[in-house]
Structures are given as C-alpha cells and as structure tokens.
mmCIF file of C-alpha atoms and ligand atoms in Angstrom:
data_model
loop_
_atom_site.group_PDB
_atom_site.id
_atom_site.type_symbol
_atom_site.label_atom_id
_atom_site.label_comp_id
_atom_site.label_asym_id
_atom_site.label_seq_id
_atom_site.Cartn_x
_atom_site.Cartn_y
_atom_site.Cartn_z
ATOM 1 C CA MET N 1 -10.103 -13.471 14.300
ATOM 2 C CA VAL N 2 -9.407 -12.559 10.687
ATOM 3 C CA LYS N 3 -6.082 -11.036 9.832
ATOM 4 C CA ALA N 4 -5.548 -9.355 6.453
ATOM 5 C CA ILE N 5 -2.327 -8.468 4.743
ATOM 6 C CA TYR N 6 -2.179 -5.212 2.787
ATOM 7 C CA PRO N 7 0.847 -5.460 0.481
ATOM 8 C CA GLY N 8 2.444 -2.787 -1.637
ATOM 9 C CA THR N 9 5.532 -0.814 -2.454
ATOM 10 C CA PHE N 10 4.331 2.255 -0.505
ATOM 11 C CA ASP N 11 6.874 4.566 -2.120
ATOM 12 C CA PRO N 12 5.494 6.602 -0.396
ATOM 13 C CA ILE N 13 2.257 5.858 1.460
ATOM 14 C CA THR N 14 -0.592 8.162 0.366
ATOM 15 C CA ASN N 15 -3.977 9.108 1.809
ATOM 16 C CA GLY N 16 -5.497 6.606 -0.632
ATOM 17 C CA HIS N 17 -3.580 3.789 1.063
ATOM 18 C CA ILE N 18 -4.559 5.058 4.513
ATOM 19 C CA ASP N 19 -8.204 5.100 3.448
ATOM 20 C CA ILE N 20 -7.948 1.415 2.485
ATOM 21 C CA ILE N 21 -6.284 0.556 5.819
ATOM 22 C CA GLU N 22 -8.920 2.413 7.835
ATOM 23 C CA ARG N 23 -11.812 0.847 5.969
ATOM 24 C CA GLY N 24 -10.115 -2.557 6.065
ATOM 25 C CA LEU N 25 -10.100 -2.325 9.849
ATOM 26 C CA ARG N 26 -13.895 -2.295 9.794
ATOM 27 C CA LEU N 27 -13.838 -5.673 8.065
ATOM 28 C CA PHE N 28 -10.846 -7.407 9.637
ATOM 29 C CA ASP N 29 -9.598 -7.793 13.183
ATOM 30 C CA SER N 30 -6.074 -6.785 12.284
ATOM 31 C CA ILE N 31 -4.025 -5.762 9.258
ATOM 32 C CA VAL N 32 -0.380 -6.324 8.420
ATOM 33 C CA VAL N 33 0.891 -3.626 6.064
ATOM 34 C CA ALA N 34 3.504 -5.579 4.113
ATOM 35 C CA ILE N 35 6.099 -3.489 2.326
ATOM 36 C CA GLY N 36 7.712 -5.369 -0.509
ATOM 37 C CA GLU N 37 9.853 -4.789 -3.535
ATOM 38 C CA ASN N 38 8.362 -4.828 -7.004
ATOM 39 C CA PRO N 39 11.316 -5.668 -9.319
ATOM 40 C CA ALA N 40 9.759 -3.450 -11.995
ATOM 41 C CA LYS N 41 10.036 -0.342 -9.776
ATOM 42 C CA ARG N 42 12.962 1.754 -8.615
ATOM 43 C CA PRO N 43 11.814 3.227 -5.309
ATOM 44 C CA LEU N 44 12.725 6.726 -4.203
ATOM 45 C CA PHE N 45 12.745 5.761 -0.520
ATOM 46 C CA THR N 46 14.587 2.852 1.068
ATOM 47 C CA ILE N 47 12.544 0.099 2.620
ATOM 48 C CA GLU N 48 13.474 1.442 6.080
ATOM 49 C CA GLU N 49 12.284 4.938 5.171
ATOM 50 C CA ARG N 50 9.030 3.575 3.754
ATOM 51 C CA MET N 51 8.446 1.486 6.875
ATOM 52 C CA GLU N 52 9.137 4.452 9.116
ATOM 53 C CA MET N 53 6.633 6.632 7.233
ATOM 54 C CA VAL N 54 3.922 3.952 7.268
ATOM 55 C CA ARG N 55 4.523 3.296 10.991
ATOM 56 C CA GLU N 56 4.194 6.995 11.763
ATOM 57 C CA CYS N 57 0.920 7.166 9.824
ATOM 58 C CA VAL N 58 -0.690 4.202 11.627
ATOM 59 C CA ARG N 59 0.856 4.609 15.080
ATOM 60 C CA HIS N 60 -2.549 5.465 16.628
ATOM 61 C CA GLU N 61 -3.961 2.137 15.424
ATOM 62 C CA PRO N 62 -2.905 -0.838 17.590
ATOM 63 C CA ARG N 63 -4.481 -3.337 15.189
ATOM 64 C CA VAL N 64 -2.059 -2.467 12.410
ATOM 65 C CA GLU N 65 1.401 -3.963 12.135
ATOM 66 C CA VAL N 66 3.991 -2.836 9.584
ATOM 67 C CA ARG N 67 6.474 -5.332 8.183
ATOM 68 C CA ALA N 68 8.857 -5.662 5.257
ATOM 69 C CA PHE N 69 9.004 -8.812 3.182
ATOM 70 C CA ASN N 70 10.881 -10.558 0.376
ATOM 71 C CA GLY N 71 9.793 -13.535 -1.655
ATOM 72 C CA LEU N 72 6.271 -14.692 -2.342
ATOM 73 C CA LEU N 73 3.421 -12.692 -0.875
ATOM 74 C CA VAL N 74 1.355 -15.809 -0.106
ATOM 75 C CA ASP N 75 4.259 -17.308 1.868
ATOM 76 C CA PHE N 76 4.635 -14.137 3.873
ATOM 77 C CA ALA N 77 0.879 -13.985 4.453
ATOM 78 C CA LYS N 78 1.015 -17.494 5.917
ATOM 79 C CA GLU N 79 4.007 -16.583 8.063
ATOM 80 C CA CYS N 80 1.967 -13.669 9.464
ATOM 81 C CA GLY N 81 -1.141 -15.796 9.988
ATOM 82 C CA ALA N 82 -3.140 -13.757 7.461
ATOM 83 C CA THR N 83 -5.900 -15.397 5.436
ATOM 84 C CA VAL N 84 -6.877 -12.387 3.334
ATOM 85 C CA ILE N 85 -4.921 -10.202 0.907
ATOM 86 C CA LEU N 86 -6.389 -6.707 0.912
ATOM 87 C CA ARG N 87 -5.972 -4.527 -2.172
ATOM 88 C CA GLY N 88 -7.400 -1.202 -3.291
ATOM 89 C CA LEU N 89 -8.954 -0.776 -6.737
ATOM 90 C CA ARG N 90 -8.934 2.619 -8.382
ATOM 91 C CA ALA N 91 -9.977 3.012 -11.995
ATOM 92 C CA VAL N 92 -10.898 0.254 -14.449
ATOM 93 C CA SER N 93 -7.246 0.272 -15.515
ATOM 94 C CA ASP N 94 -6.302 -1.404 -12.198
ATOM 95 C CA PHE N 95 -8.612 -4.292 -12.867
ATOM 96 C CA ASP N 96 -6.580 -6.343 -15.379
ATOM 97 C CA TYR N 97 -3.416 -6.089 -13.325
ATOM 98 C CA GLU N 98 -5.151 -6.904 -10.049
ATOM 99 C CA LEU N 99 -7.134 -9.769 -11.547
ATOM 100 C CA GLN N 100 -3.945 -11.340 -12.863
ATOM 101 C CA ARG N 101 -2.199 -11.034 -9.503
ATOM 102 C CA ALA N 102 -5.192 -12.243 -7.513
ATOM 103 C CA LEU N 103 -5.522 -15.321 -9.728
ATOM 104 C CA MET N 104 -1.801 -16.017 -9.538
ATOM 105 C CA ASN N 105 -1.851 -15.719 -5.762
ATOM 106 C CA ARG N 106 -4.850 -18.063 -5.686
ATOM 107 C CA LYS N 107 -2.973 -20.546 -7.855
ATOM 108 C CA LEU N 108 -0.053 -20.343 -5.434
ATOM 109 C CA SER N 109 -2.224 -20.783 -2.360
ATOM 110 C CA ARG N 110 -5.872 -21.740 -2.131
ATOM 111 C CA GLU N 111 -5.933 -20.858 1.571
ATOM 112 C CA ILE N 112 -5.734 -17.131 0.951
ATOM 113 C CA GLU N 113 -8.461 -14.973 -0.585
ATOM 114 C CA THR N 114 -7.934 -11.547 -2.138
ATOM 115 C CA VAL N 115 -10.460 -8.905 -1.138
ATOM 116 C CA PHE N 116 -10.717 -5.577 -2.995
ATOM 117 C CA LEU N 117 -11.981 -2.295 -1.662
ATOM 118 C CA MET N 118 -12.821 0.569 -3.989
ATOM 119 C CA THR N 119 -10.431 3.406 -3.342
ATOM 120 C CA GLY N 120 -12.114 6.473 -1.865
ATOM 121 C CA PHE N 121 -13.353 8.842 -4.569
ATOM 122 C CA ARG N 122 -11.048 11.635 -3.370
ATOM 123 C CA TRP N 123 -8.005 9.503 -4.106
ATOM 124 C CA ILE N 124 -9.148 7.598 -7.144
ATOM 125 C CA TYR N 125 -6.678 9.355 -9.447
ATOM 126 C CA ILE N 126 -3.531 9.268 -7.325
ATOM 127 C CA SER N 127 -0.636 6.867 -7.206
ATOM 128 C CA SER N 128 2.702 7.024 -5.451
ATOM 129 C CA THR N 129 4.295 7.815 -8.823
ATOM 130 C CA ILE N 130 2.047 10.761 -9.647
ATOM 131 C CA VAL N 131 2.501 12.165 -6.151
ATOM 132 C CA LYS N 132 6.299 11.929 -6.525
ATOM 133 C CA GLU N 133 6.124 13.628 -9.906
ATOM 134 C CA ALA N 134 4.150 16.560 -8.506
ATOM 135 C CA ALA N 135 6.526 16.772 -5.522
ATOM 136 C CA ARG N 136 9.576 16.847 -7.790
ATOM 137 C CA PHE N 137 8.355 20.129 -9.283
ATOM 138 C CA GLY N 138 7.131 21.664 -6.029
ATOM 139 C CA GLY N 139 3.411 20.836 -6.429
ATOM 140 C CA ASN N 140 1.010 21.144 -3.526
ATOM 141 C CA LEU N 141 0.293 17.705 -2.059
ATOM 142 C CA CYS N 142 -2.052 18.812 0.689
ATOM 143 C CA ASP N 143 -4.932 16.278 1.067
ATOM 144 C CA LEU N 144 -3.090 13.670 -1.015
ATOM 145 C CA VAL N 145 -0.438 12.500 1.444
ATOM 146 C CA PRO N 146 -0.071 12.843 5.227
ATOM 147 C CA PRO N 147 1.888 15.964 6.306
ATOM 148 C CA LEU N 148 4.913 13.910 7.390
ATOM 149 C CA VAL N 149 5.129 12.318 3.928
ATOM 150 C CA GLU N 150 4.799 15.728 2.268
ATOM 151 C CA GLU N 151 7.697 16.975 4.391
ATOM 152 C CA ARG N 152 9.863 13.991 3.419
ATOM 153 C CA LEU N 153 9.088 14.501 -0.259
ATOM 154 C CA LYS N 154 9.853 18.240 -0.079
ATOM 155 C CA LYS N 155 13.161 17.508 1.619
ATOM 156 C CA CYS N 156 13.988 14.880 -0.963
ATOM 157 C CA PHE N 157 13.386 17.277 -3.859
ATOM 158 C CA GLY N 158 14.918 20.324 -2.187
ATOM 159 C CA PHE N 159 11.807 22.421 -1.447
HETATM 160 N N1 COA D 201 -4.487 4.869 -3.134
HETATM 161 C C1 COA D 201 -3.439 5.376 -3.777
HETATM 162 N N2 COA D 201 -2.647 4.677 -4.595
HETATM 163 C C2 COA D 201 -2.976 3.395 -4.770
HETATM 164 C C3 COA D 201 -4.051 2.793 -4.161
HETATM 165 C C4 COA D 201 -4.833 3.590 -3.299
HETATM 166 N N3 COA D 201 -5.883 3.106 -2.651
HETATM 167 N N4 COA D 201 -4.123 1.505 -4.529
HETATM 168 C C5 COA D 201 -3.101 1.309 -5.357
HETATM 169 N N5 COA D 201 -2.406 2.448 -5.511
HETATM 170 C C6 COA D 201 -1.233 2.663 -6.339
HETATM 171 C C7 COA D 201 0.050 2.604 -5.569
HETATM 172 O O1 COA D 201 0.388 3.891 -5.085
HETATM 173 C C8 COA D 201 1.003 2.117 -6.601
HETATM 174 O O2 COA D 201 1.447 3.248 -7.344
HETATM 175 P P1 COA D 201 2.835 3.258 -8.135
HETATM 176 O O3 COA D 201 2.704 2.214 -9.212
HETATM 177 O O4 COA D 201 2.917 4.626 -8.659
HETATM 178 O O5 COA D 201 3.914 2.906 -7.141
HETATM 179 C C9 COA D 201 0.155 1.230 -7.500
HETATM 180 O O6 COA D 201 -1.171 1.629 -7.276
HETATM 181 C C10 COA D 201 0.147 -0.241 -7.202
HETATM 182 O O7 COA D 201 1.294 -0.648 -6.658
HETATM 183 P P2 COA D 201 1.447 -1.316 -5.213
HETATM 184 O O8 COA D 201 0.151 -1.348 -4.483
HETATM 185 O O9 COA D 201 2.548 -0.642 -4.520
HETATM 186 O O10 COA D 201 1.762 -2.765 -5.561
HETATM 187 P P3 COA D 201 2.747 -3.345 -6.637
HETATM 188 O O11 COA D 201 1.940 -3.644 -7.825
HETATM 189 O O12 COA D 201 3.954 -2.499 -6.800
HETATM 190 O O13 COA D 201 3.153 -4.708 -5.964
HETATM 191 C C11 COA D 201 3.933 -6.091 -4.206
HETATM 192 C C12 COA D 201 3.994 -4.717 -4.869
HETATM 193 C C13 COA D 201 5.034 -6.122 -3.181
HETATM 194 C C14 COA D 201 2.578 -6.270 -3.544
HETATM 195 C C15 COA D 201 4.097 -7.190 -5.288
HETATM 196 O O14 COA D 201 5.211 -6.898 -6.086
HETATM 197 C C16 COA D 201 4.219 -8.573 -4.686
HETATM 198 O O15 COA D 201 3.250 -9.191 -4.303
HETATM 199 N N6 COA D 201 5.450 -9.076 -4.583
HETATM 200 C C17 COA D 201 5.735 -10.399 -4.069
HETATM 201 C C18 COA D 201 6.073 -11.387 -5.171
HETATM 202 C C19 COA D 201 4.944 -12.326 -5.450
HETATM 203 O O16 COA D 201 4.363 -12.926 -4.578
HETATM 204 N N7 COA D 201 4.639 -12.483 -6.745
HETATM 205 C C20 COA D 201 3.673 -13.419 -7.248
HETATM 206 C C21 COA D 201 2.285 -12.980 -7.002
HETATM 207 S S1 COA D 201 1.505 -12.274 -8.372
#
C-alpha cells in the first residue's frame, strides 16, 4: 500500500489541485492532502477555512485524508506513513523551485521520494494567487475553482 502526501498552502484549493489529487489516486492507494504554512505567504483564508474547503471538495473520495501540519514536511510525511511527496508541475518556471525543494527534502530524508505530475493543460496557467486576484475584482472563476470555493471568494471580496 503506497501512501502519498500532497502538500501545499491551498489558499484556496483550485481545480488544478483537484486534478492532481484525482490523478494521484490512480497511482497511489491513498493521499494525505497536507495543508501547511509557507512563511513567505500571507494567506487569505485561515488554516481551518482552507481545510474545510479541501475536505468539502474531496468528501466523495474515501482514500483522501486532509490534515494540517507545522514543521518539516518530511517529518510529517513519516508521521502519516507516507513514502511519496506528490507535487504538480505547471510551466517551466515551476521547475527550479520544485527541483530545489525536492532535493532538499531528499537531503532531509532518503526514505521519501518526490513524484511530479504535469498539471492538466486546462489549469496550467492558474495559481491560488491569480485566482484570488481575479476574484478581488469580480472576475468569473467558473471552471477554475470548485463552486464552493468561488462562493467563499465572492463572499470574501463582497460580490
Ligand atoms: N494547479 C493549480 N495551482 C497549482 C498547481 C496546480 N496543479 N500546482 C501548484 N500550484 C500553485 C499553487 O496554487 C501555489 O500558488 P500560490 O503561490 O499562488 O499560492 C503555488 O503553485 C505553489 O505553492 P504550494 O503548492 O501551495 O506550495 P508552497 O510552495 O507554498 O509550499 C509547503 C507550501 C507547505 C508545501 C512548503 O512550504 C513546505 O513544505 N513547508 C514545510 C517546511 C519544510 O519542510 N521545508 C523544507 C523543505 S524544502
């Protein structure tokens, strides 16, 4: 049984993330979506709100667990019993950043491998940040985020 951990800030979860989770489930027996804090980011949603949104989006999938974590990702992966870190790659611009993190995680723990999936073509250009920016000015997010996330963003920005 191979368990993967899919870490991120998920502020908020987008259809691109869901695509990675769904395709990851074809490769792994179960996935832990691990919501962490990136000190370089100032999230719009609290960790509880982000967890609630992710849980809602994956509630039909019993093989997905949603957890929050602090500290080192590799330590949390071990605590969960995961042997794989799952990450999505979008454009070439993701590569340097992801390579650096994958190598650092490998340095920190040789027991855990990072596996990358190419983000679905329909979502190759989106990020949580760009989605929030469009939402802030009332942009249409249909097809980019699940309806419940769109509602939360609209509420947040007063639309
Ligand atoms: N679809 C849509 N967007 C995608 C995507 C996809 N398939 N794949 C990546 N992205 C976007 C995300 O939306 C996010 O956008 P944003 O920058 O606008 O928020 C961005 O790509 C990547 O960020 P994310 O996946 O959220 O990860 P992160 O780089 O913020 O890292 C942690 C968050 C929690 C995973 C990371 O900080 C961590 O591992 N922390 C633990 C500390 C640690 O162990 N450090 C040492 C190891 S290097």
